[in-house]
Coordinates of C-alpha atoms in Angstrom, one line a residue:
M15 CA -2.1 -49.5 -17.8
L16 CA -3.3 -45.9 -18.3
D17 CA -6.9 -45.5 -19.2
I18 CA -6.6 -43.0 -22.0
L19 CA -9.7 -42.6 -24.1
I20 CA -8.8 -42.1 -27.7
Q21 CA -10.2 -43.3 -31.0
Y22 CA -7.4 -44.7 -33.1
A23 CA -8.6 -43.4 -36.4
P24 CA -5.9 -43.0 -39.1
N25 CA -5.3 -39.4 -38.1
W26 CA -5.3 -39.9 -34.4
T27 CA -1.9 -38.4 -33.8
E28 CA -3.1 -35.0 -34.8
H29 CA -4.4 -34.7 -31.2
T30 CA -0.9 -35.3 -29.9
T31 CA 0.9 -32.4 -31.5
W32 CA 1.3 -30.6 -28.1
L33 CA 3.0 -33.7 -26.7
V34 CA 5.5 -33.9 -29.5
I35 CA 6.3 -30.2 -28.9
V36 CA 6.9 -30.9 -25.3
A37 CA 9.1 -33.9 -26.2
F38 CA 11.3 -31.8 -28.5
V39 CA 11.7 -29.3 -25.7
F40 CA 12.7 -32.0 -23.2
A41 CA 15.0 -33.6 -25.8
F42 CA 16.8 -30.2 -26.3
F43 CA 17.5 -30.0 -22.5
V44 CA 18.7 -33.6 -22.4
S45 CA 21.2 -32.9 -25.2
Y46 CA 22.0 -29.5 -23.5
G47 CA 22.8 -31.4 -20.3
M48 CA 24.9 -34.0 -22.2
G49 CA 26.8 -31.2 -23.8
A50 CA 27.4 -29.5 -20.4
N51 CA 28.5 -32.8 -19.0
D52 CA 29.5 -35.6 -21.4
S53 CA 31.2 -33.5 -24.0
C54 CA 33.6 -32.4 -21.3
N55 CA 35.1 -35.9 -21.4
D56 CA 36.4 -35.2 -24.9
W57 CA 38.3 -32.0 -24.3
G58 CA 38.6 -31.8 -20.5
P59 CA 42.1 -33.4 -20.4
A60 CA 43.2 -31.3 -23.4
V61 CA 42.1 -28.1 -21.9
G62 CA 43.5 -29.0 -18.5
A63 CA 46.9 -29.9 -20.1
G64 CA 46.9 -26.6 -21.9
T65 CA 46.9 -28.3 -25.3
V66 CA 43.9 -26.4 -26.5
K67 CA 42.2 -23.3 -25.3
L68 CA 38.6 -23.4 -24.2
Y69 CA 37.2 -21.6 -27.2
Q70 CA 39.2 -24.0 -29.5
A71 CA 37.6 -26.9 -27.7
Y72 CA 34.2 -25.4 -28.4
I73 CA 34.8 -25.1 -32.1
L74 CA 36.3 -28.6 -32.5
S75 CA 33.7 -30.3 -30.4
G76 CA 30.9 -28.7 -32.4
I77 CA 32.3 -30.0 -35.7
L78 CA 33.3 -33.5 -34.6
N79 CA 30.2 -34.2 -32.4
V80 CA 27.9 -33.4 -35.3
A81 CA 30.0 -35.5 -37.7
G82 CA 30.0 -38.5 -35.3
A83 CA 26.2 -38.2 -34.6
V84 CA 25.2 -37.9 -38.2
L85 CA 27.5 -40.6 -39.6
L86 CA 27.4 -43.3 -36.9
G87 CA 24.8 -42.3 -34.4
Y88 CA 21.9 -44.3 -35.9
K89 CA 23.5 -47.6 -34.7
V90 CA 23.1 -46.8 -31.0
V91 CA 19.7 -45.1 -31.6
E92 CA 18.4 -48.5 -32.8
T93 CA 19.7 -50.3 -29.7
L94 CA 18.2 -47.9 -27.2
R95 CA 15.0 -47.5 -29.2
T96 CA 14.2 -51.2 -29.5
G97 CA 16.6 -53.0 -27.2
I98 CA 15.5 -52.6 -23.6
I99 CA 11.7 -53.0 -23.8
E100 CA 9.5 -55.3 -25.8
F101 CA 7.8 -52.7 -27.9
N102 CA 4.9 -54.9 -28.9
I103 CA 3.4 -54.4 -25.5
F104 CA 2.4 -50.9 -26.7
D105 CA 0.7 -52.2 -29.9
V106 CA -2.9 -51.3 -30.3
Y107 CA -5.3 -52.5 -33.1
A108 CA -8.0 -50.3 -34.6
Q109 CA -10.7 -51.8 -36.8
Y110 CA -13.3 -49.9 -38.8
N111 CA -16.9 -50.4 -37.7
E112 CA -19.2 -49.9 -40.6
T113 CA -22.2 -49.7 -38.3
T114 CA -21.0 -46.7 -36.3
N115 CA -18.5 -45.4 -38.9
Q116 CA -15.9 -45.2 -36.2
Y117 CA -12.7 -47.2 -35.3
D118 CA -13.0 -49.7 -32.5
T119 CA -10.0 -51.0 -30.5
V120 CA -9.7 -54.8 -31.0
D121 CA -7.4 -57.5 -29.7
H122 CA -6.0 -58.3 -33.2
C123 CA -6.6 -57.7 -36.8
G124 CA -5.7 -61.1 -38.2
N125 CA -4.1 -61.2 -41.7
A126 CA -5.5 -57.8 -42.7
T127 CA -3.2 -55.9 -40.4
L128 CA -1.7 -52.7 -41.8
V129 CA 1.4 -51.9 -39.7
G130 CA 1.2 -48.2 -38.9
G131 CA 1.4 -45.5 -41.4
W132 CA -1.0 -44.1 -43.9
K133 CA -1.1 -42.1 -47.0
A134 CA -2.8 -38.8 -47.5
P135 CA -5.8 -40.3 -49.4
D136 CA -6.6 -42.5 -46.4
I137 CA -7.7 -39.5 -44.3
M138 CA -9.3 -37.3 -47.0
P139 CA -13.1 -36.9 -47.0
G140 CA -14.7 -39.6 -49.1
A141 CA -11.6 -41.9 -49.1
P142 CA -12.2 -45.6 -48.4
P143 CA -11.6 -46.2 -44.6
V144 CA -8.6 -48.2 -43.4
E145 CA -10.1 -51.6 -42.5
C146 CA -7.7 -52.4 -39.7
A147 CA -4.3 -51.2 -38.6
K148 CA -1.7 -51.7 -35.9
Y149 CA -0.5 -48.6 -34.1
T150 CA 1.8 -47.7 -31.2
S151 CA -0.4 -46.5 -28.4
I152 CA -0.4 -43.0 -27.1
D153 CA 0.8 -44.0 -23.7
F154 CA 4.1 -45.1 -25.3
M155 CA 4.6 -41.5 -26.5
L156 CA 3.8 -40.4 -22.9
T157 CA 6.5 -42.7 -21.4
Q158 CA 9.2 -41.6 -23.8
T159 CA 8.4 -37.9 -23.2
A160 CA 8.5 -38.3 -19.5
S161 CA 11.8 -40.3 -19.8
L162 CA 13.3 -37.3 -21.5
A163 CA 12.2 -35.0 -18.6
G164 CA 13.9 -37.3 -16.1
V165 CA 17.1 -37.4 -18.0
A166 CA 17.2 -33.7 -18.7
A167 CA 16.7 -32.8 -15.0
F168 CA 19.4 -35.1 -13.7
M169 CA 22.0 -34.2 -16.4
I170 CA 21.6 -30.4 -15.8
L171 CA 21.6 -30.8 -12.0
S172 CA 24.8 -32.9 -12.2
S173 CA 26.4 -30.4 -14.5
C174 CA 25.7 -27.5 -12.1
Y175 CA 27.5 -29.5 -9.4
K176 CA 30.2 -30.3 -12.0
I177 CA 29.9 -34.1 -11.6
P178 CA 30.5 -36.2 -14.8
V179 CA 27.5 -38.6 -15.0
S180 CA 26.1 -41.0 -17.6
A181 CA 23.3 -39.9 -19.9
T182 CA 23.0 -43.5 -21.1
H183 CA 22.5 -44.6 -17.5
A184 CA 19.8 -42.0 -17.0
V185 CA 18.0 -42.9 -20.3
V186 CA 17.8 -46.6 -19.5
G187 CA 16.6 -45.9 -15.9
A188 CA 13.9 -43.4 -16.9
S189 CA 12.7 -45.5 -19.8
V190 CA 12.4 -48.7 -17.7
A191 CA 10.7 -46.8 -14.8
T192 CA 8.1 -45.1 -16.9
S193 CA 7.3 -48.3 -18.8
F194 CA 7.0 -50.2 -15.5
Y195 CA 4.6 -47.5 -14.2
I196 CA 2.3 -47.8 -17.2
R197 CA 2.6 -51.5 -18.2
G198 CA 4.1 -53.1 -15.2
N199 CA 6.8 -55.8 -15.5
V200 CA 5.5 -56.9 -18.9
G201 CA 7.8 -56.5 -21.8
I202 CA 10.9 -55.2 -20.0
K203 CA 14.0 -57.0 -21.3
W204 CA 15.7 -57.5 -18.0
G205 CA 18.4 -59.6 -19.5
E206 CA 19.4 -56.8 -22.0
I207 CA 19.3 -54.2 -19.2
I208 CA 21.5 -56.3 -16.9
S209 CA 24.0 -56.7 -19.7
I210 CA 24.0 -53.0 -20.3
V211 CA 24.4 -52.2 -16.6
I212 CA 27.3 -54.7 -16.4
S213 CA 29.0 -52.9 -19.3
W214 CA 28.9 -49.7 -17.3
F215 CA 31.1 -51.3 -14.6
I216 CA 33.3 -53.2 -17.0
S217 CA 33.9 -50.4 -19.5
P218 CA 35.7 -48.0 -17.1
V219 CA 38.0 -50.8 -16.1
I220 CA 38.7 -51.7 -19.7
A221 CA 39.3 -48.1 -20.6
G222 CA 41.5 -47.7 -17.5
I223 CA 43.6 -50.7 -18.4
I224 CA 44.2 -49.5 -21.9
A225 CA 44.9 -46.0 -20.8
G226 CA 47.2 -47.1 -18.0
G227 CA 49.0 -49.6 -20.2
M228 CA 49.6 -46.8 -22.7
Y229 CA 51.1 -44.6 -20.0
Y230 CA 53.4 -47.4 -18.9
I231 CA 54.6 -47.8 -22.4
I232 CA 55.4 -44.1 -22.6
K233 CA 57.0 -44.2 -19.1
Y234 CA 59.4 -47.1 -20.0
S235 CA 60.1 -46.0 -23.6
V236 CA 60.4 -42.2 -23.1
L237 CA 60.2 -40.9 -19.5
I238 CA 63.0 -43.0 -17.9
R239 CA 65.4 -42.3 -20.7
Q240 CA 68.3 -39.8 -20.3
D241 CA 67.3 -37.7 -23.2
T242 CA 63.5 -37.8 -23.0
F243 CA 63.0 -35.1 -25.7
K244 CA 64.9 -37.1 -28.3
W245 CA 63.0 -40.3 -27.5
A246 CA 59.7 -38.5 -27.6
L247 CA 60.5 -37.3 -31.1
R248 CA 61.5 -40.8 -32.2
L249 CA 58.4 -42.5 -30.9
C250 CA 55.8 -39.8 -31.5
P251 CA 55.3 -40.9 -35.2
V252 CA 54.8 -44.5 -34.0
F253 CA 52.2 -43.4 -31.4
M254 CA 50.5 -41.4 -34.1
C255 CA 50.4 -44.4 -36.4
F256 CA 48.9 -46.5 -33.6
T257 CA 46.3 -43.9 -32.7
L258 CA 45.2 -43.5 -36.3
V259 CA 45.0 -47.2 -37.1
V260 CA 43.0 -48.1 -34.0
N261 CA 40.5 -45.2 -34.2
L262 CA 40.1 -45.3 -38.0
Y263 CA 39.6 -49.1 -38.1
A264 CA 36.8 -48.7 -35.5
C265 CA 35.3 -45.9 -37.6
I266 CA 35.7 -47.6 -41.0
Y267 CA 34.7 -51.2 -40.3
D268 CA 31.0 -51.5 -40.4
G269 CA 31.1 -47.8 -40.7
S270 CA 28.8 -45.1 -42.1
K271 CA 26.4 -46.3 -44.8
Y272 CA 26.3 -42.7 -46.0
L273 CA 30.0 -43.0 -47.0
G274 CA 29.6 -46.6 -48.3
L275 CA 31.9 -47.9 -45.5
D276 CA 29.4 -50.5 -44.4
K277 CA 30.2 -52.4 -47.6
L278 CA 33.9 -53.0 -46.6
N279 CA 34.9 -56.2 -45.0
A280 CA 37.2 -56.4 -42.0
T281 CA 40.3 -57.0 -44.1
E282 CA 39.6 -54.0 -46.4
A283 CA 38.9 -51.7 -43.4
F284 CA 42.1 -52.8 -41.7
L285 CA 44.2 -52.3 -44.7
I286 CA 42.8 -48.8 -45.3
S287 CA 43.4 -47.9 -41.6
V288 CA 46.9 -49.2 -41.7
A289 CA 47.6 -47.3 -44.9
I290 CA 46.4 -44.0 -43.3
G291 CA 48.3 -44.8 -40.1
V292 CA 51.5 -45.4 -42.0
A293 CA 51.0 -42.2 -44.0
G294 CA 50.7 -40.3 -40.6
W295 CA 53.9 -42.0 -39.4
A296 CA 55.7 -41.1 -42.7
L297 CA 54.5 -37.5 -42.6
L298 CA 55.9 -36.9 -39.1
T299 CA 59.1 -38.9 -39.8
F300 CA 60.1 -37.2 -43.1
P301 CA 58.4 -34.0 -44.4
L302 CA 57.5 -32.8 -40.8
K303 CA 60.7 -34.1 -39.2
N304 CA 61.8 -30.6 -38.2
W305 CA 58.3 -29.2 -37.7
L306 CA 57.6 -31.4 -34.7
P307 CA 60.6 -30.4 -32.6
N308 CA 60.3 -26.7 -33.7
R309 CA 56.7 -26.6 -32.7
A310 CA 57.5 -28.2 -29.3
K311 CA 60.2 -25.6 -28.6
R312 CA 57.9 -22.7 -29.6
L313 CA 55.2 -24.0 -27.2
Y314 CA 57.9 -24.5 -24.5
D315 CA 59.2 -20.9 -25.0
K316 CA 55.7 -19.4 -24.9
E317 CA 54.9 -21.3 -21.7
T318 CA 58.2 -20.2 -20.1
I319 CA 57.6 -16.5 -20.9
K320 CA 54.1 -16.8 -19.4
M321 CA 55.5 -18.4 -16.2
Q322 CA 58.1 -15.7 -15.9
K323 CA 55.5 -13.0 -16.2
R324 CA 53.4 -14.6 -13.5
L325 CA 56.5 -14.6 -11.2
E326 CA 57.3 -11.0 -12.0
A327 CA 53.8 -10.0 -11.2
G328 CA 54.1 -11.8 -7.8
K329 CA 51.6 -14.5 -8.6
A330 CA 52.3 -17.8 -7.0
P331 CA 52.0 -21.0 -9.1
K332 CA 48.5 -22.4 -9.2
S333 CA 48.1 -25.1 -6.5
H334 CA 45.4 -27.8 -6.0
K335 CA 42.7 -27.2 -3.4
I336 CA 41.8 -30.9 -3.1
K337 CA 43.1 -32.0 0.3
D338 CA 43.5 -35.7 -0.5
M339 CA 45.7 -35.1 -3.5
R340 CA 49.3 -34.0 -3.4
E341 CA 52.4 -33.7 -5.6
P342 CA 54.0 -37.1 -5.7
E343 CA 57.5 -37.4 -4.3
V344 CA 60.4 -37.9 -6.6
A345 CA 62.9 -40.6 -5.6
E346 CA 66.7 -39.8 -5.7
N347 CA 68.4 -41.1 -8.8
I348 CA 65.1 -41.7 -10.4
K349 CA 66.7 -42.7 -13.7
E350 CA 68.7 -45.5 -12.0
L351 CA 66.0 -47.5 -10.3
P352 CA 65.4 -51.2 -10.9
W353 CA 63.0 -51.6 -13.8
Y354 CA 60.1 -53.0 -11.7
K355 CA 60.0 -50.0 -9.4
Y356 CA 58.9 -47.8 -12.2
F357 CA 55.5 -49.5 -11.9
W358 CA 54.8 -47.2 -8.9
A359 CA 57.6 -44.7 -8.9
Y360 CA 56.7 -41.1 -10.0
V361 CA 58.8 -40.1 -13.0
P362 CA 58.7 -36.3 -13.6
E363 CA 57.6 -35.3 -17.1
D364 CA 60.1 -32.9 -18.7
R365 CA 58.2 -29.7 -19.9
L366 CA 59.8 -29.8 -23.3
T367 CA 59.0 -33.5 -23.8
K368 CA 55.4 -32.9 -22.9
K369 CA 55.1 -30.4 -25.7
V370 CA 55.9 -33.2 -28.2
F371 CA 52.8 -35.0 -27.1
N372 CA 50.7 -31.9 -27.7
T373 CA 50.1 -32.8 -31.3
L374 CA 49.2 -36.4 -30.4
Q375 CA 46.6 -35.2 -27.8
I376 CA 44.9 -32.9 -30.4
V377 CA 44.4 -36.0 -32.6
S378 CA 43.3 -38.3 -29.8
S379 CA 40.8 -35.6 -28.4
S380 CA 39.4 -35.2 -31.9
M381 CA 38.9 -38.9 -32.3
L382 CA 37.2 -39.1 -28.9
S383 CA 34.9 -36.1 -29.7
F384 CA 33.8 -37.9 -32.9
T385 CA 33.0 -41.1 -30.9
H386 CA 31.1 -39.1 -28.4
G387 CA 28.9 -37.8 -31.1
A388 CA 28.4 -41.3 -32.5
N389 CA 27.6 -42.9 -29.1
D390 CA 25.9 -40.4 -26.9
T391 CA 23.7 -38.3 -29.2
G392 CA 21.7 -41.5 -29.7
N393 CA 20.8 -41.3 -26.0
T394 CA 18.7 -38.2 -26.6
I395 CA 17.4 -39.1 -30.0
S396 CA 16.2 -42.6 -29.3
P397 CA 13.1 -41.6 -27.3
L398 CA 12.6 -38.5 -29.5
L399 CA 12.8 -40.5 -32.7
A400 CA 10.3 -43.1 -31.4
I401 CA 7.9 -40.2 -30.5
W402 CA 8.4 -38.6 -33.9
L403 CA 7.8 -41.8 -35.8
C404 CA 4.7 -42.5 -33.8
Y405 CA 3.4 -39.0 -34.5
E406 CA 4.2 -39.1 -38.2
S407 CA 2.9 -42.6 -39.0
G408 CA 1.2 -43.9 -36.0
Y409 CA 3.8 -46.6 -35.4
A410 CA 7.0 -46.0 -33.5
F411 CA 9.1 -49.0 -34.4
G412 CA 9.7 -48.9 -38.1
N413 CA 13.1 -49.1 -39.6
A414 CA 14.7 -45.7 -38.7
E415 CA 18.1 -46.2 -40.3
T416 CA 17.0 -45.4 -43.8
R417 CA 15.0 -42.3 -42.9
D418 CA 16.3 -38.9 -43.6
D419 CA 14.5 -37.4 -40.6
T420 CA 16.6 -39.7 -38.3
Q421 CA 19.7 -37.7 -39.4
L422 CA 17.9 -34.4 -38.9
L423 CA 17.0 -35.4 -35.4
L424 CA 20.6 -36.5 -34.7
G425 CA 21.7 -33.1 -36.0
Y426 CA 19.2 -31.4 -33.7
G427 CA 20.6 -33.3 -30.7
S428 CA 24.1 -32.4 -31.7
L429 CA 23.4 -28.7 -31.9
A430 CA 21.8 -28.7 -28.5
M431 CA 24.8 -30.5 -27.1
I432 CA 27.1 -27.8 -28.5
V433 CA 25.0 -25.1 -26.7
G434 CA 25.2 -27.0 -23.4
F435 CA 29.0 -27.4 -23.8
V436 CA 29.6 -23.8 -24.6
T437 CA 27.4 -22.4 -21.8
L438 CA 28.0 -24.8 -18.9
G439 CA 30.7 -27.3 -19.9
H440 CA 33.5 -25.4 -18.2
R441 CA 32.4 -26.6 -14.8
T442 CA 32.8 -30.3 -15.5
I443 CA 36.0 -29.6 -17.4
K444 CA 37.4 -28.0 -14.3
L445 CA 36.8 -31.2 -12.3
L446 CA 38.2 -33.6 -14.9
A447 CA 41.2 -31.4 -15.5
H448 CA 42.2 -30.2 -12.1
E449 CA 40.3 -32.0 -9.3
M450 CA 40.8 -35.7 -10.0
T451 CA 44.5 -36.0 -10.8
V452 CA 47.4 -33.8 -9.7
D453 CA 49.1 -33.4 -13.1
M454 CA 47.0 -33.4 -16.3
S455 CA 49.6 -33.2 -19.0
P456 CA 49.5 -33.8 -22.7
I457 CA 51.1 -37.3 -22.1
S458 CA 48.5 -38.4 -19.5
G459 CA 45.7 -36.7 -21.5
F460 CA 46.7 -38.6 -24.6
C461 CA 46.7 -41.9 -22.8
I462 CA 43.3 -41.2 -21.3
E463 CA 41.7 -40.2 -24.6
V464 CA 43.2 -43.2 -26.5
G465 CA 41.8 -45.6 -23.8
T466 CA 38.4 -44.0 -23.8
A467 CA 38.0 -43.7 -27.6
F468 CA 39.1 -47.2 -28.2
T469 CA 36.6 -48.6 -25.7
V470 CA 33.7 -46.5 -26.8
L471 CA 34.3 -47.1 -30.5
I472 CA 34.4 -50.9 -30.1
C473 CA 31.2 -50.8 -28.1
V474 CA 29.5 -48.5 -30.7
K475 CA 30.4 -51.2 -33.3
L476 CA 28.7 -53.8 -31.2
G477 CA 25.7 -51.5 -30.6
I478 CA 26.2 -51.4 -26.9
P479 CA 25.2 -48.0 -25.5
I480 CA 28.0 -47.6 -22.9
S481 CA 28.9 -44.5 -21.0
S482 CA 31.8 -42.5 -22.3
T483 CA 31.8 -40.7 -19.0
H484 CA 32.5 -43.9 -17.1
C485 CA 35.3 -44.7 -19.5
T486 CA 36.9 -41.3 -19.1
V487 CA 36.7 -41.3 -15.3
G488 CA 38.1 -44.9 -15.2
A489 CA 41.0 -43.8 -17.6
V490 CA 41.8 -40.8 -15.4
V491 CA 42.0 -42.9 -12.3
F492 CA 44.1 -45.6 -13.9
V493 CA 46.5 -43.2 -15.5
G494 CA 46.9 -41.3 -12.3
M495 CA 47.8 -44.5 -10.5
A496 CA 50.2 -45.5 -13.3
K497 CA 52.0 -42.2 -12.8
S498 CA 52.4 -42.4 -9.1
T499 CA 50.3 -45.1 -7.4
S500 CA 47.6 -43.2 -5.4
E501 CA 49.4 -40.0 -4.6
G502 CA 48.2 -38.0 -7.5
V503 CA 44.6 -39.2 -7.6
S504 CA 41.8 -37.7 -5.6
F505 CA 39.8 -40.7 -4.4
G506 CA 37.5 -38.3 -2.5
T507 CA 36.4 -36.7 -5.7
F508 CA 36.1 -40.2 -7.3
R509 CA 33.8 -41.4 -4.4
K510 CA 31.7 -38.3 -4.9
I511 CA 31.3 -39.1 -8.6
C512 CA 30.4 -42.7 -7.9
F513 CA 27.8 -41.5 -5.4
F514 CA 26.1 -39.5 -8.2
W515 CA 26.4 -42.5 -10.5
L516 CA 24.3 -44.5 -8.0
L517 CA 21.8 -41.7 -7.8
C518 CA 21.4 -41.6 -11.5
F519 CA 19.0 -44.5 -11.9
P520 CA 16.6 -43.7 -9.0
M521 CA 16.5 -39.9 -9.6
S522 CA 15.9 -40.1 -13.4
A523 CA 13.3 -42.8 -12.8
A524 CA 11.5 -40.8 -10.1
I525 CA 11.4 -37.6 -12.2
G526 CA 10.2 -39.6 -15.2
I527 CA 7.3 -41.2 -13.3
G528 CA 6.4 -37.8 -11.8
T529 CA 6.3 -36.3 -15.2
T530 CA 4.2 -39.1 -16.5
M531 CA 1.6 -38.4 -13.8
I532 CA 1.5 -34.8 -14.7
L533 CA 1.3 -35.3 -18.5
Q534 CA -1.5 -37.9 -18.3
Q535 CA -3.7 -35.2 -16.8
F536 CA -3.7 -33.5 -20.1
L537 CA -4.7 -36.5 -22.2

């Protein structure tokens, strides 16, 4: 335990203003690093497939990340803020001593305990003193500030090396390490931490199975047909309906209290989701029946003209520089193979057919961007919110869901994420789009995003702070294998990513502990 000499009078946090400022700076860089890294999961496949341009991804990510964070982010904030450490180990009791006219630290206040907080008259000259109150000790603020430093350093370093890593992973590692340094093994919820860590290994497999299964459905229902464009147009409204129902149900059920969605039961949420999904199907089937093929043909013609100009200018088609990844071979009479061979056979994706899925990928990327804001912004704001509550009221673990400043802090984290995405995100996008799989198309991108969004949203509902990065990487690998076994997947790049994942815990923990040592010198 740190030996920090401080009198826990009702206004004791006035002496920690500098520490709160430092925490806000570190939190900004955590969110900056997440934007430069995690936000690329949302739009990397879409940018790589040519579905959206980079500047369009910046705009859409900014809007949807903020919306997801403000409307749903408070759920994951609560899990990370109170779910991995027994916060009562940081409780401190201060009792007024009438003899010395000062506040003495005591073991307990009995029944007269005032849990944190105070009102203005409590600290005005001449006001009656607070007899006894329970506060969150200053060393808790120190651990959380140092945790933010560890996460920020690791996230920005990984982004510079264009490696997609988990901010959730780093937050848990740094928080546990700094708490262990100050309080030892007391109060750490190892059972909760183990379940969270297990989810990081299970979630990419789940996301990969969903994404790979989705690609197999498209492969069998569209890609092996004789007229793939016609079948894509027939099934695109169905896929749109499915995407909307799954994602909207996850958003609506136990959804944002600010929109009143938390009052809907499971049946009501499902019926609303189905209604909107059917409306999307009907829109593409009837009023926009001609718009969908016309749009696909316009995009196809535009791409063809661009390719012709490159050839006329003597520019060779862009090739992959990754040595362990090559263009899959196409078998002869690919459309006449036995059905079971399509599980590993590479089926070429017709360029015009791919343009039909362009619209679907925009929707799926948008849904994923919303879920990213809902899940990952809480990683930054959980420590910062605890520090802010402690500074404002003296107690860090009050109910944060009903506070307006929680939403303001979520907005702060979202804006910092946007800055990081715009200034440094292109590096991680390049890896996800071009260095993990040989052909990032609107079809494969759509499957990756559906699998990731579905997995993340379900875990958000359960309050489990999983990593959207792990889900996206798992989905990319599984879809690449569903397209052509292992030919179109760079397992060398995947191994490099896994190596950084293993470094996440120890590096963020070491930086967090080092920062704790430095900050305690100023207390």
